[in-house]
Amino acid sequence: MEVIRIVGIGLIGGVISILLRNAKPEYSMMIPAVVSFTVLWCSLPYLDEIVGMLSALSEEAGINTEYMAAVIKIIGIAYLTSISAELCRDAGEAAIASKIELGGKLIILSLSVPIINALLSLIKQIIMYG
């Protein structure tokens, strides 16, 4: 099972990080980054499967593919900024972590404007003709 591999990678990475913390702190900070990207790499096949299912559902429901693509990008940005911010916090850089989160939120907001606009237009049509 893939989850066993992911948990194993995480546990081994945690132990290595703890062991290196006193001897080589500069390497200890890199272990969480390597583990995070390795786990993300192991999860990529599932991401491809999820994107395929969401695309099929949006086509079946008649939803504009641009909106579904934006939603998928928003989810990806949320995950990547969260992972990056946590890595910065682990390295003791809380200020950088908060800036990463702010940047991610602003990008998410900019990607969501067309969806919000379409939703408001739909609400307006329902109110006027409903």
CSV table of C-alpha atoms in Angstrom, one decimal:
chain,number,residue,atom,x,y,z
A,1,MET,CA,0.0,0.0,0.0
A,2,GLU,CA,1.1,3.5,-0.8
A,3,VAL,CA,0.2,4.8,2.6
A,4,ILE,CA,2.7,2.5,4.2
A,5,ARG,CA,5.4,3.8,2.0
A,6,ILE,CA,4.5,7.4,2.8
A,7,VAL,CA,4.3,6.8,6.5
A,8,GLY,CA,7.6,4.9,6.4
A,9,ILE,CA,9.3,7.8,4.6
A,10,GLY,CA,7.9,10.2,7.1
A,11,LEU,CA,9.0,8.2,10.1
A,12,ILE,CA,12.5,7.5,8.8
A,13,GLY,CA,12.9,11.2,7.9
A,14,GLY,CA,11.8,12.2,11.3
A,15,VAL,CA,14.2,9.9,13.0
A,16,ILE,CA,17.1,11.0,10.8
A,17,SER,CA,16.2,14.7,11.5
A,18,ILE,CA,16.2,14.1,15.2
A,19,LEU,CA,19.5,12.2,15.1
A,20,LEU,CA,21.2,15.0,13.0
A,21,ARG,CA,19.7,17.9,15.0
A,22,ASN,CA,22.6,18.0,17.5
A,23,ALA,CA,25.5,16.8,15.3
A,24,LYS,CA,24.7,18.6,12.0
A,25,PRO,CA,21.9,21.1,12.4
A,26,GLU,CA,22.3,22.4,8.8
A,27,TYR,CA,21.4,19.0,7.5
A,28,SER,CA,18.7,18.5,10.0
A,29,MET,CA,16.8,21.4,8.4
A,30,MET,CA,17.0,19.9,5.0
A,31,ILE,CA,15.5,16.5,5.9
A,32,PRO,CA,11.9,17.8,6.3
A,33,ALA,CA,12.1,19.4,2.9
A,34,VAL,CA,13.4,16.2,1.2
A,35,VAL,CA,10.8,14.1,3.0
A,36,SER,CA,8.0,16.5,2.0
A,37,PHE,CA,8.9,16.5,-1.6
A,38,THR,CA,9.4,12.7,-1.6
A,39,VAL,CA,5.9,12.2,-0.1
A,40,LEU,CA,4.5,14.7,-2.7
A,41,TRP,CA,6.2,12.7,-5.5
A,42,CYS,CA,4.7,9.5,-4.2
A,43,SER,CA,1.3,11.1,-4.2
A,44,LEU,CA,1.4,12.4,-7.7
A,45,PRO,CA,-0.3,9.4,-9.4
A,46,TYR,CA,-3.3,10.0,-7.1
A,47,LEU,CA,-3.4,13.6,-8.1
A,48,ASP,CA,-3.6,12.7,-11.7
A,49,GLU,CA,-6.4,10.3,-11.0
A,50,ILE,CA,-8.3,13.0,-9.0
A,51,VAL,CA,-7.9,15.6,-11.7
A,52,GLY,CA,-9.2,13.1,-14.3
A,53,MET,CA,-12.3,12.4,-12.2
A,54,LEU,CA,-13.0,16.0,-11.5
A,55,SER,CA,-12.7,16.8,-15.2
A,56,ALA,CA,-15.1,14.0,-16.1
A,57,LEU,CA,-17.6,15.2,-13.5
A,58,SER,CA,-17.4,18.8,-14.7
A,59,GLU,CA,-18.0,17.7,-18.3
A,60,GLU,CA,-20.9,15.5,-17.2
A,61,ALA,CA,-22.4,18.4,-15.2
A,62,GLY,CA,-21.9,20.9,-18.0
A,63,ILE,CA,-19.6,23.1,-15.9
A,64,ASN,CA,-17.2,25.3,-17.8
A,65,THR,CA,-13.8,23.6,-17.9
A,66,GLU,CA,-12.1,26.9,-17.2
A,67,TYR,CA,-13.7,27.1,-13.8
A,68,MET,CA,-12.8,23.5,-12.9
A,69,ALA,CA,-9.2,24.2,-14.0
A,70,ALA,CA,-9.2,27.2,-11.7
A,71,VAL,CA,-10.5,25.2,-8.8
A,72,ILE,CA,-7.8,22.5,-9.4
A,73,LYS,CA,-5.1,25.3,-9.5
A,74,ILE,CA,-6.5,26.8,-6.3
A,75,ILE,CA,-6.3,23.5,-4.5
A,76,GLY,CA,-2.7,22.9,-5.7
A,77,ILE,CA,-1.7,26.4,-4.6
A,78,ALA,CA,-3.2,25.9,-1.2
A,79,TYR,CA,-1.4,22.7,-0.7
A,80,LEU,CA,2.0,24.0,-2.0
A,81,THR,CA,1.9,27.1,0.1
A,82,SER,CA,0.9,25.2,3.2
A,83,ILE,CA,3.7,22.7,2.8
A,84,SER,CA,6.2,25.5,2.0
A,85,ALA,CA,5.1,27.6,5.0
A,86,GLU,CA,5.4,24.6,7.4
A,87,LEU,CA,8.9,23.9,6.1
A,88,CYS,CA,9.8,27.5,6.8
A,89,ARG,CA,8.3,27.3,10.3
A,90,ASP,CA,10.2,24.1,11.0
A,91,ALA,CA,13.4,26.0,10.0
A,92,GLY,CA,12.5,28.8,12.4
A,93,GLU,CA,11.5,31.3,9.8
A,94,ALA,CA,7.9,32.2,10.8
A,95,ALA,CA,8.1,35.6,9.1
A,96,ILE,CA,8.9,34.0,5.7
A,97,ALA,CA,6.2,31.4,6.3
A,98,SER,CA,3.6,34.1,6.8
A,99,LYS,CA,4.6,35.8,3.6
A,100,ILE,CA,4.4,32.6,1.6
A,101,GLU,CA,0.8,32.1,3.0
A,102,LEU,CA,-0.1,35.7,2.2
A,103,GLY,CA,1.2,35.3,-1.4
A,104,GLY,CA,-0.7,32.1,-1.8
A,105,LYS,CA,-3.9,33.6,-0.5
A,106,LEU,CA,-3.5,36.6,-2.9
A,107,ILE,CA,-3.0,34.2,-5.9
A,108,ILE,CA,-6.0,32.1,-4.8
A,109,LEU,CA,-8.1,35.3,-4.6
A,110,SER,CA,-7.0,36.4,-8.1
A,111,LEU,CA,-7.8,32.9,-9.5
A,112,SER,CA,-11.2,32.9,-7.8
A,113,VAL,CA,-12.5,36.2,-9.2
A,114,PRO,CA,-13.8,34.7,-12.5
A,115,ILE,CA,-15.6,32.0,-10.5
A,116,ILE,CA,-17.1,34.5,-8.1
A,117,ASN,CA,-18.2,36.7,-11.1
A,118,ALA,CA,-19.9,33.8,-12.8
A,119,LEU,CA,-21.6,32.8,-9.5
A,120,LEU,CA,-22.9,36.3,-9.0
A,121,SER,CA,-24.1,36.4,-12.6
A,122,LEU,CA,-26.0,33.2,-12.1
A,123,ILE,CA,-27.6,34.5,-8.9
A,124,LYS,CA,-28.6,37.7,-10.7
A,125,GLN,CA,-30.3,35.6,-13.5
A,126,ILE,CA,-32.1,33.5,-10.9
A,127,ILE,CA,-33.4,36.5,-9.1
A,128,MET,CA,-34.5,38.3,-12.3
A,129,TYR,CA,-36.1,35.4,-14.1
A,130,GLY,CA,-36.9,33.0,-11.2
